[in-house]
C-alpha positions as a Markdown table, in Angstrom:
| # | Residue | x | y | z |
|---|---|---|---|---|
| 1 | Met | 22.5 | 56.7 | 72.8 |
| 2 | Gly | 20.6 | 55.6 | 69.7 |
| 3 | Arg | 21.3 | 57.2 | 66.3 |
| 4 | Ser | 19.0 | 59.8 | 65.0 |
| 5 | Ser | 16.6 | 58.7 | 62.3 |
| 6 | Arg | 18.0 | 61.5 | 60.2 |
| 7 | Ser | 21.4 | 59.8 | 60.0 |
| 8 | Trp | 20.2 | 56.4 | 58.8 |
| 9 | Asp | 21.3 | 55.2 | 55.4 |
| 10 | Glu | 20.7 | 52.1 | 53.2 |
| 11 | Ser | 23.3 | 50.0 | 55.1 |
| 12 | Asp | 21.1 | 50.1 | 58.2 |
| 13 | Val | 18.2 | 48.4 | 56.4 |
| 14 | Arg | 17.9 | 44.6 | 57.0 |
| 15 | Val | 15.4 | 42.7 | 54.7 |
| 16 | Arg | 14.5 | 39.2 | 55.6 |
| 17 | Pro | 14.3 | 36.9 | 52.6 |
| 18 | Asn | 10.8 | 35.7 | 51.7 |
| 19 | Arg | 11.1 | 31.9 | 51.7 |
| 20 | Arg | 8.0 | 31.6 | 49.4 |
| 21 | Gly | 9.2 | 34.2 | 47.0 |
| 22 | Ser | 12.7 | 32.8 | 46.7 |
| 23 | Arg | 11.5 | 29.3 | 46.0 |
| 24 | Pro | 12.8 | 28.2 | 42.6 |
| 25 | Arg | 10.0 | 27.8 | 40.0 |
| 26 | Thr | 9.4 | 24.4 | 38.4 |
| 27 | Lys | 8.2 | 23.4 | 34.9 |
| 28 | Asp | 6.6 | 20.3 | 36.3 |
| 29 | Arg | 2.9 | 20.4 | 35.8 |
| 30 | Pro | 0.3 | 18.3 | 37.6 |
| 31 | Lys | -0.7 | 15.2 | 35.8 |
| 32 | His | -4.4 | 15.5 | 36.6 |
| 33 | Glu | -4.8 | 11.8 | 36.8 |
| 34 | Asp | -8.3 | 12.2 | 38.2 |
| 35 | Ala | -9.4 | 14.3 | 35.2 |
| 36 | Ile | -12.7 | 13.5 | 33.4 |
| 37 | Val | -12.6 | 13.0 | 29.6 |
| 38 | Gly | -15.4 | 14.4 | 27.4 |
| 39 | Arg | -16.0 | 15.2 | 23.7 |
| 40 | Val | -16.1 | 18.8 | 22.5 |
| 41 | Thr | -19.3 | 19.5 | 20.7 |
| 42 | Ala | -19.3 | 23.3 | 20.3 |
| 43 | Val | -17.1 | 26.3 | 20.9 |
| 44 | Asp | -18.4 | 29.7 | 21.7 |
| 45 | Arg | -16.4 | 32.8 | 22.9 |
| 46 | Gly | -14.0 | 31.1 | 25.2 |
| 47 | Arg | -16.3 | 28.4 | 26.4 |
| 48 | Trp | -16.3 | 24.8 | 25.3 |
| 49 | Thr | -19.4 | 22.6 | 25.4 |
| 50 | Thr | -18.5 | 19.0 | 26.1 |
| 51 | Leu | -20.4 | 15.7 | 26.4 |
| 52 | Val | -19.2 | 13.5 | 29.2 |
| 53 | Pro | -20.2 | 9.8 | 29.3 |
| 54 | Gly | -21.9 | 8.5 | 32.3 |
| 55 | Gly | -19.9 | 6.7 | 35.0 |
| 56 | Glu | -19.2 | 6.5 | 38.8 |
| 57 | Gly | -22.8 | 7.1 | 39.6 |
| 58 | Leu | -23.2 | 10.1 | 37.3 |
| 59 | Pro | -25.3 | 10.1 | 34.1 |
| 60 | Glu | -24.2 | 11.3 | 30.7 |
| 61 | Arg | -24.1 | 15.1 | 31.0 |
| 62 | Val | -23.1 | 18.3 | 29.2 |
| 63 | Val | -20.2 | 20.1 | 30.8 |
| 64 | Ile | -19.2 | 23.7 | 30.0 |
| 65 | Ala | -15.5 | 24.3 | 30.3 |
| 66 | Met | -12.8 | 26.9 | 29.9 |
| 67 | Arg | -9.2 | 26.4 | 28.8 |
| 68 | Ala | -6.5 | 26.1 | 31.4 |
| 69 | Arg | -3.5 | 28.4 | 31.2 |
| 70 | Glu | -1.1 | 25.5 | 30.8 |
| 71 | Leu | -2.5 | 24.6 | 27.4 |
| 72 | Gly | -1.0 | 27.8 | 26.0 |
| 73 | Arg | -2.2 | 28.5 | 22.4 |
| 74 | Ser | -3.0 | 24.9 | 21.6 |
| 75 | Pro | -6.3 | 25.0 | 19.7 |
| 76 | Val | -9.2 | 23.1 | 21.2 |
| 77 | Val | -11.7 | 22.3 | 18.4 |
| 78 | Val | -15.0 | 20.4 | 17.9 |
| 79 | Gly | -14.3 | 16.6 | 18.0 |
| 80 | Asp | -11.5 | 16.9 | 20.4 |
| 81 | Arg | -11.4 | 14.6 | 23.4 |
| 82 | Val | -10.4 | 16.7 | 26.4 |
| 83 | Ala | -9.5 | 16.0 | 30.0 |
| 84 | Met | -11.2 | 18.3 | 32.5 |
| 85 | Val | -10.9 | 19.0 | 36.2 |
| 86 | Gly | -13.0 | 21.2 | 38.6 |
| 87 | Asp | -16.8 | 21.1 | 38.7 |
| 88 | Thr | -17.6 | 18.4 | 36.0 |
| 89 | Ser | -21.1 | 17.8 | 37.4 |
| 90 | Gly | -22.8 | 19.6 | 34.5 |
| 91 | Ala | -25.0 | 21.5 | 36.9 |
| 92 | Pro | -26.2 | 25.0 | 35.8 |
| 93 | Asp | -23.7 | 27.9 | 36.3 |
| 94 | Thr | -20.8 | 25.5 | 36.8 |
| 95 | Leu | -17.5 | 25.7 | 34.9 |
| 96 | Ala | -14.9 | 23.0 | 34.5 |
| 97 | Arg | -11.3 | 23.5 | 33.3 |
| 98 | Ile | -9.7 | 21.8 | 30.2 |
| 99 | Val | -6.2 | 20.7 | 31.3 |
| 100 | Arg | -5.3 | 18.3 | 28.5 |
| 101 | Ile | -6.1 | 17.4 | 24.9 |
| 102 | Glu | -6.1 | 13.7 | 24.3 |
| 103 | Glu | -4.2 | 12.3 | 21.4 |
| 104 | Arg | -6.0 | 12.9 | 18.1 |
| 105 | Ala | -6.7 | 10.2 | 15.6 |
| 106 | Thr | -7.2 | 12.6 | 12.7 |
| 107 | Val | -7.0 | 16.4 | 12.2 |
| 108 | Leu | -8.7 | 18.3 | 9.4 |
| 109 | Arg | -6.7 | 21.4 | 8.6 |
| 110 | Arg | -6.9 | 24.3 | 6.1 |
| 111 | Thr | -5.1 | 27.5 | 5.4 |
| 112 | Ala | -6.6 | 30.9 | 4.4 |
| 113 | Asp | -5.1 | 30.5 | 1.0 |
| 114 | Asp | -2.3 | 28.7 | -0.8 |
| 115 | Thr | 0.4 | 31.1 | 0.3 |
| 116 | Asp | -0.6 | 31.3 | 4.0 |
| 117 | Pro | 1.8 | 29.2 | 6.2 |
| 118 | Val | -0.5 | 29.2 | 9.2 |
| 119 | Glu | -2.6 | 26.1 | 9.5 |
| 120 | Arg | -6.0 | 26.3 | 11.0 |
| 121 | Val | -7.4 | 23.1 | 12.7 |
| 122 | Ile | -11.1 | 22.8 | 11.8 |
| 123 | Val | -12.1 | 19.5 | 13.3 |
| 124 | Ala | -10.4 | 16.6 | 15.2 |
| 125 | Asn | -11.1 | 12.9 | 15.4 |
| 126 | Ala | -13.4 | 12.6 | 12.4 |
| 127 | Asp | -13.0 | 9.6 | 10.1 |
| 128 | Gln | -15.2 | 10.7 | 7.2 |
| 129 | Leu | -15.2 | 13.9 | 5.2 |
| 130 | Val | -18.7 | 14.5 | 3.6 |
| 131 | Val | -18.3 | 17.0 | 0.8 |
| 132 | Val | -21.8 | 18.5 | 0.2 |
| 133 | Ala | -22.4 | 20.1 | -3.3 |
| 134 | Ala | -25.6 | 21.2 | -5.0 |
| 135 | Leu | -26.2 | 20.2 | -8.6 |
| 136 | Ala | -28.0 | 23.5 | -9.2 |
| 137 | Asp | -28.8 | 26.7 | -7.4 |
| 138 | Pro | -25.9 | 27.3 | -6.8 |
| 139 | Glu | -23.9 | 25.6 | -9.5 |
| 140 | Pro | -21.4 | 23.0 | -8.3 |
| 141 | Arg | -17.8 | 24.1 | -8.0 |
| 142 | Pro | -15.5 | 21.1 | -9.0 |
| 143 | Arg | -12.3 | 22.9 | -8.0 |
| 144 | Leu | -13.5 | 23.4 | -4.4 |
| 145 | Ile | -14.6 | 19.7 | -4.3 |
| 146 | Asp | -11.2 | 18.7 | -5.5 |
| 147 | Arg | -9.6 | 20.7 | -2.8 |
| 148 | Cys | -11.8 | 19.1 | -0.1 |
| 149 | Leu | -10.8 | 15.6 | -1.5 |
| 150 | Val | -7.1 | 16.6 | -1.2 |
| 151 | Ala | -7.7 | 17.7 | 2.4 |
| 152 | Ala | -9.5 | 14.4 | 3.2 |
| 153 | Tyr | -6.6 | 12.3 | 1.8 |
| 154 | Asp | -4.1 | 14.4 | 3.7 |
| 155 | Ala | -6.0 | 14.0 | 7.0 |
| 156 | Gly | -6.4 | 10.2 | 6.5 |
| 157 | Met | -10.2 | 10.5 | 6.3 |
| 158 | Asp | -12.5 | 8.7 | 3.9 |
| 159 | Pro | -14.3 | 11.1 | 1.5 |
| 160 | Leu | -18.0 | 10.9 | 0.7 |
| 161 | Leu | -19.6 | 13.1 | -2.0 |
| 162 | Val | -23.2 | 14.2 | -1.3 |
| 163 | Leu | -25.0 | 15.9 | -4.2 |
| 164 | Thr | -28.2 | 17.7 | -3.3 |
| 165 | Lys | -31.0 | 19.2 | -5.3 |
| 166 | Ser | -31.1 | 16.4 | -7.9 |
| 167 | Asp | -34.7 | 17.4 | -8.6 |
| 168 | Leu | -33.2 | 20.5 | -10.4 |
| 169 | Ala | -30.4 | 18.9 | -12.4 |
| 170 | Ser | -29.1 | 15.4 | -13.3 |
| 171 | Ala | -26.1 | 14.1 | -11.4 |
| 172 | Glu | -24.9 | 11.7 | -14.2 |
| 173 | Asp | -22.6 | 14.0 | -16.1 |
| 174 | Phe | -21.1 | 15.6 | -12.9 |
| 175 | Leu | -20.4 | 12.2 | -11.4 |
| 176 | Ala | -18.6 | 11.0 | -14.5 |
| 177 | Gln | -15.6 | 13.2 | -13.8 |
| 178 | Tyr | -15.2 | 11.7 | -10.4 |
| 179 | Ala | -15.6 | 8.0 | -11.4 |
| 180 | Pro | -11.9 | 7.3 | -11.8 |
| 181 | Leu | -11.3 | 8.5 | -8.2 |
| 182 | Asp | -13.7 | 5.8 | -6.8 |
| 183 | Val | -15.2 | 8.4 | -4.4 |
| 184 | Pro | -18.4 | 7.0 | -2.9 |
| 185 | His | -21.4 | 9.3 | -3.5 |
| 186 | Val | -25.0 | 9.8 | -2.4 |
| 187 | Val | -27.5 | 11.8 | -4.5 |
| 188 | Thr | -30.5 | 13.5 | -2.7 |
| 189 | Ser | -33.4 | 15.6 | -3.8 |
| 190 | Val | -36.3 | 16.5 | -1.5 |
| 191 | Leu | -35.3 | 15.4 | 2.0 |
| 192 | Thr | -38.4 | 13.6 | 3.3 |
| 193 | Glu | -38.2 | 10.8 | 5.8 |
| 194 | Gly | -38.0 | 7.5 | 3.9 |
| 195 | Ser | -36.7 | 9.0 | 0.7 |
| 196 | Glu | -34.1 | 6.9 | -1.0 |
| 197 | Gly | -31.3 | 9.5 | -0.8 |
| 198 | Leu | -31.8 | 10.2 | 2.9 |
| 199 | Ala | -31.9 | 6.5 | 3.7 |
| 200 | Glu | -28.7 | 5.9 | 1.8 |
| 201 | Leu | -27.0 | 8.8 | 3.6 |
| 202 | Arg | -28.1 | 7.5 | 7.0 |
| 203 | Arg | -26.4 | 4.1 | 6.2 |
| 204 | Arg | -23.2 | 5.9 | 5.1 |
| 205 | Leu | -23.0 | 7.9 | 8.4 |
| 206 | Ala | -24.0 | 5.1 | 10.8 |
| 207 | Gly | -21.3 | 4.3 | 13.4 |
| 208 | Arg | -18.9 | 7.0 | 12.1 |
| 209 | Val | -17.8 | 10.5 | 12.9 |
| 210 | Ser | -18.4 | 12.6 | 9.8 |
| 211 | Val | -17.7 | 16.3 | 9.2 |
| 212 | Leu | -19.8 | 18.1 | 6.6 |
| 213 | Val | -18.1 | 20.8 | 4.5 |
| 214 | Gly | -19.4 | 22.8 | 1.5 |
| 215 | His | -20.0 | 26.3 | 0.4 |
| 216 | Ser | -23.0 | 28.3 | 1.4 |
| 217 | Gly | -26.4 | 27.5 | -0.1 |
| 218 | Val | -25.8 | 23.9 | -1.0 |
| 219 | Gly | -28.3 | 22.6 | 1.6 |
| 220 | Lys | -25.9 | 21.5 | 4.4 |
| 221 | Ser | -28.1 | 22.8 | 7.2 |
| 222 | Thr | -31.2 | 21.3 | 5.6 |
| 223 | Leu | -29.3 | 17.9 | 5.5 |
| 224 | Val | -28.4 | 18.3 | 9.2 |
| 225 | Asn | -32.0 | 19.0 | 10.2 |
| 226 | Ala | -33.2 | 16.0 | 8.3 |
| 227 | Leu | -30.7 | 13.7 | 9.9 |
| 228 | Cys | -31.1 | 15.2 | 13.4 |
| 229 | Pro | -34.6 | 16.6 | 13.8 |
| 230 | Asp | -33.6 | 18.3 | 17.1 |
| 231 | Ala | -30.7 | 20.2 | 15.6 |
| 232 | Asp | -32.7 | 23.2 | 14.5 |
| 233 | Arg | -30.0 | 24.6 | 12.3 |
| 234 | Ala | -30.9 | 27.8 | 10.6 |
| 235 | Thr | -31.4 | 27.6 | 6.8 |
| 236 | Gly | -31.3 | 30.3 | 4.1 |
| 237 | His | -31.8 | 30.8 | 0.4 |
| 238 | Val | -29.6 | 31.5 | -2.6 |
| 239 | Asn | -29.2 | 35.1 | -3.8 |
| 240 | Asp | -30.9 | 35.4 | -7.3 |
| 241 | Val | -28.3 | 37.9 | -8.4 |
| 242 | Thr | -25.0 | 36.5 | -7.2 |
| 243 | Gly | -26.0 | 32.8 | -7.2 |
| 244 | Arg | -24.4 | 32.4 | -3.8 |
| 245 | Gly | -25.9 | 31.4 | -0.5 |
| 246 | Arg | -25.4 | 33.2 | 2.8 |
| 247 | His | -23.8 | 31.9 | 5.9 |
| 248 | Thr | -26.5 | 30.5 | 8.3 |
| 249 | Ser | -24.2 | 28.3 | 10.4 |
| 250 | Thr | -21.6 | 30.5 | 12.1 |
| 251 | Ser | -19.6 | 27.9 | 14.0 |
| 252 | Ala | -18.9 | 24.1 | 14.0 |
| 253 | Arg | -21.2 | 21.9 | 16.0 |
| 254 | Gly | -21.1 | 18.2 | 16.8 |
| 255 | Leu | -24.4 | 16.3 | 16.8 |
| 256 | Arg | -25.1 | 12.7 | 17.7 |
| 257 | Leu | -27.2 | 10.9 | 15.1 |
| 258 | Pro | -30.3 | 9.0 | 16.2 |
| 259 | Pro | -30.1 | 5.2 | 16.0 |
| 260 | Leu | -30.8 | 3.5 | 12.7 |
| 261 | Pro | -34.5 | 2.4 | 12.4 |
| 262 | Pro | -35.1 | -1.3 | 12.8 |
| 263 | Ser | -36.1 | -1.5 | 9.1 |
| 264 | Tyr | -32.6 | -0.7 | 7.9 |
| 265 | Asp | -30.4 | -3.6 | 6.8 |
| 266 | Arg | -27.4 | -3.8 | 9.2 |
| 267 | Glu | -25.4 | -6.1 | 6.9 |
| 268 | Asp | -25.7 | -3.6 | 4.1 |
| 269 | Val | -24.2 | -1.0 | 6.3 |
| 270 | Arg | -21.2 | -3.2 | 7.2 |
| 271 | Ala | -20.7 | -4.2 | 3.5 |
| 272 | Gln | -20.3 | -0.5 | 2.5 |
| 273 | Glu | -17.3 | 0.3 | 4.7 |
| 274 | Ala | -13.7 | -0.8 | 4.2 |
| 275 | Glu | -13.2 | -0.8 | 8.0 |
| 276 | Pro | -15.5 | -2.7 | 10.4 |
| 277 | Val | -18.4 | -0.5 | 11.4 |
| 278 | Asp | -21.0 | -1.2 | 14.1 |
| 279 | Pro | -24.3 | 0.2 | 12.5 |
| 280 | Asp | -25.8 | 0.3 | 16.0 |
| 281 | Ala | -23.0 | 2.5 | 17.4 |
| 282 | Ala | -23.7 | 6.2 | 18.0 |
| 283 | Gly | -22.7 | 8.0 | 14.8 |
| 284 | Trp | -21.8 | 11.7 | 14.9 |
| 285 | Ile | -21.9 | 14.5 | 12.4 |
| 286 | Ile | -20.1 | 17.8 | 12.7 |
| 287 | Asp | -21.7 | 20.7 | 10.8 |
| 288 | Thr | -19.3 | 23.4 | 9.8 |
| 289 | Pro | -20.0 | 27.0 | 8.4 |
| 290 | Gly | -20.1 | 27.4 | 4.6 |
| 291 | Ile | -16.7 | 27.9 | 3.0 |
| 292 | Arg | -15.7 | 29.9 | -0.1 |
| 293 | Ser | -12.0 | 28.8 | -0.2 |
| 294 | Phe | -10.0 | 25.9 | 1.1 |
| 295 | Gly | -6.2 | 26.6 | 1.3 |
| 296 | Leu | -3.9 | 23.7 | 0.9 |
| 297 | Ala | -0.5 | 25.2 | 1.6 |
| 298 | His | 0.1 | 22.6 | 4.4 |
| 299 | Val | -0.4 | 19.5 | 2.1 |
| 300 | Glu | 2.6 | 17.6 | 0.8 |
| 301 | Pro | 2.1 | 16.1 | -2.8 |
| 302 | Asp | 3.4 | 12.7 | -1.7 |
| 303 | Arg | 0.5 | 12.3 | 0.7 |
| 304 | Ile | -1.9 | 12.7 | -2.2 |
| 305 | Ile | -0.3 | 10.2 | -4.5 |
| 306 | Gly | -0.3 | 7.7 | -1.6 |
| 307 | His | -4.0 | 7.3 | -2.2 |
| 308 | Phe | -3.3 | 6.0 | -5.7 |
| 309 | Pro | -1.3 | 2.9 | -4.9 |
| 310 | Glu | -1.1 | 1.7 | -8.5 |
| 311 | Leu | 0.6 | 5.0 | -9.4 |
| 312 | Ala | 2.6 | 5.4 | -6.2 |
| 313 | Glu | 4.6 | 2.3 | -7.1 |
| 314 | Gly | 5.5 | 3.8 | -10.4 |
| 315 | Ala | 6.5 | 7.1 | -8.8 |
| 316 | Asp | 8.8 | 5.3 | -6.3 |
| 317 | Glu | 10.5 | 3.3 | -9.1 |
| 318 | Gly | 10.9 | 5.9 | -11.8 |
| 319 | Cys | 10.3 | 9.5 | -10.6 |
| 320 | Pro | 13.3 | 11.5 | -9.3 |
| 321 | Arg | 13.1 | 13.3 | -6.0 |
| 322 | Gly | 11.2 | 16.6 | -6.4 |
| 323 | Cys | 9.1 | 15.4 | -9.4 |
| 324 | Thr | 5.8 | 17.2 | -9.4 |
| 325 | His | 4.2 | 14.2 | -11.4 |
| 326 | Asp | 2.6 | 16.8 | -13.7 |
| 327 | Glu | 5.5 | 17.6 | -16.1 |
| 328 | Pro | 6.3 | 16.4 | -19.6 |
| 329 | Asp | 9.0 | 13.9 | -18.7 |
| 330 | Cys | 7.3 | 12.3 | -15.7 |
| 331 | Ala | 7.9 | 8.6 | -15.5 |
| 332 | Leu | 4.3 | 8.0 | -14.6 |
| 333 | Asp | 3.3 | 8.4 | -18.3 |
| 334 | Ala | 5.5 | 5.5 | -19.3 |
| 335 | Trp | 4.3 | 3.5 | -16.3 |
| 336 | Val | 0.7 | 3.9 | -17.3 |
| 337 | Ala | 1.4 | 3.3 | -21.0 |
| 338 | Ala | 3.0 | 0.0 | -20.1 |
| 339 | Gly | -0.2 | -1.1 | -18.4 |
| 340 | His | 1.2 | -1.3 | -14.9 |
| 341 | Ala | -1.7 | 0.8 | -13.5 |
| 342 | Gly | -4.4 | -1.4 | -15.0 |
| 343 | Pro | -7.0 | -0.6 | -17.6 |
| 344 | Gly | -8.1 | 2.6 | -16.0 |
| 345 | Gly | -4.6 | 3.9 | -15.4 |
| 346 | Glu | -4.8 | 6.8 | -17.8 |
| 347 | Gln | -8.0 | 8.2 | -16.2 |
| 348 | Arg | -6.6 | 7.7 | -12.7 |
| 349 | Leu | -3.4 | 9.6 | -13.7 |
| 350 | Asp | -5.5 | 12.4 | -15.1 |
| 351 | Ser | -7.5 | 12.5 | -11.8 |
| 352 | Leu | -4.2 | 12.5 | -9.7 |
| 353 | Arg | -2.9 | 15.4 | -11.7 |
| 354 | Arg | -6.2 | 17.3 | -11.3 |
| 355 | Leu | -5.9 | 17.0 | -7.6 |
| 356 | Leu | -2.2 | 18.1 | -7.6 |
| 357 | Arg | -3.2 | 21.2 | -9.6 |
| 358 | Ala | -6.0 | 21.9 | -7.2 |
| 359 | Arg | -3.4 | 21.7 | -4.4 |
| 360 | Ser | -1.1 | 24.1 | -6.2 |
| 361 | Gly | -3.9 | 26.5 | -7.1 |
| 362 | Glu | -3.5 | 26.1 | -10.8 |
| 363 | Ser | -6.4 | 25.8 | -13.2 |
| 364 | Asp | -7.4 | 22.2 | -14.0 |
| 365 | Glu | -8.4 | 23.2 | -17.5 |
| 366 | Arg | -5.5 | 21.9 | -19.6 |
């Protein structure tokens, strides 16, 4: 006779193991060998806009994507080349998935301030940092420019100084303080098609990936609209009371430059660059929101001095480990005095120390 249900206990229960549930988890992830690679041109609230080149019977297209869970907290920024799976057709209301970030050639970073240990990646895979500053309205900020130059050297990017509003003030005195750094520069005034400043800037940007940085009100968005007429970036004005501009660009955006007009001298473009550049290749600019600070807590001083080869040799030979290169007994003073750094060595040393002070947050007025 069967047992009454009232007399059952836990020993009477038999649970069959779930073969799927007991299967050991694996850390092996799919390789996604069939993933399509595109370039990130914009980021907006968890959606990444990418441009995928044509191929396999499909034209060049814009693909909207989301981040895959396996990427974790890895930042995906404008300029990144990313591998995507899912619906990569670019059709309306479709969504792909970013499963991999391709290896980056360069990374532009900044911190909130000089004590913040957290690095923030701004842009990836740019090879030129265009520092935009106004000669007036608002007044130029040399210390912010110095910090941008330090960031460019640390990222392995070529710096380019663009001075706007030269119709309001002369650029001669301002450029004199950057002459020892050998930073290439372009001076612009009214940005009309065919103007000398705009034509020179087009030549400097041809065939390269350039990121534009500068504080609000310097005319960055106006520059972008002149270079890419279809960009339609919002522009603003400078406050008469504070002397500051207001943020009109709220996020970074990558824009492809139109081809150089046939009237431009291609050989002149090639002669301007240290590395070979194809002037007919598609150049890109990345417009970023205006900045009011540029933290450099992540930058090592040795990476800065590496861009002064005539001084780096003296530092390797005479400076002890831990030397700040900005102290009374630094061996670089004797190195320069002996003529090892050339006729402009003293000015170059002053410029190096100014950048090191900018990195440390100290005043450059000594």
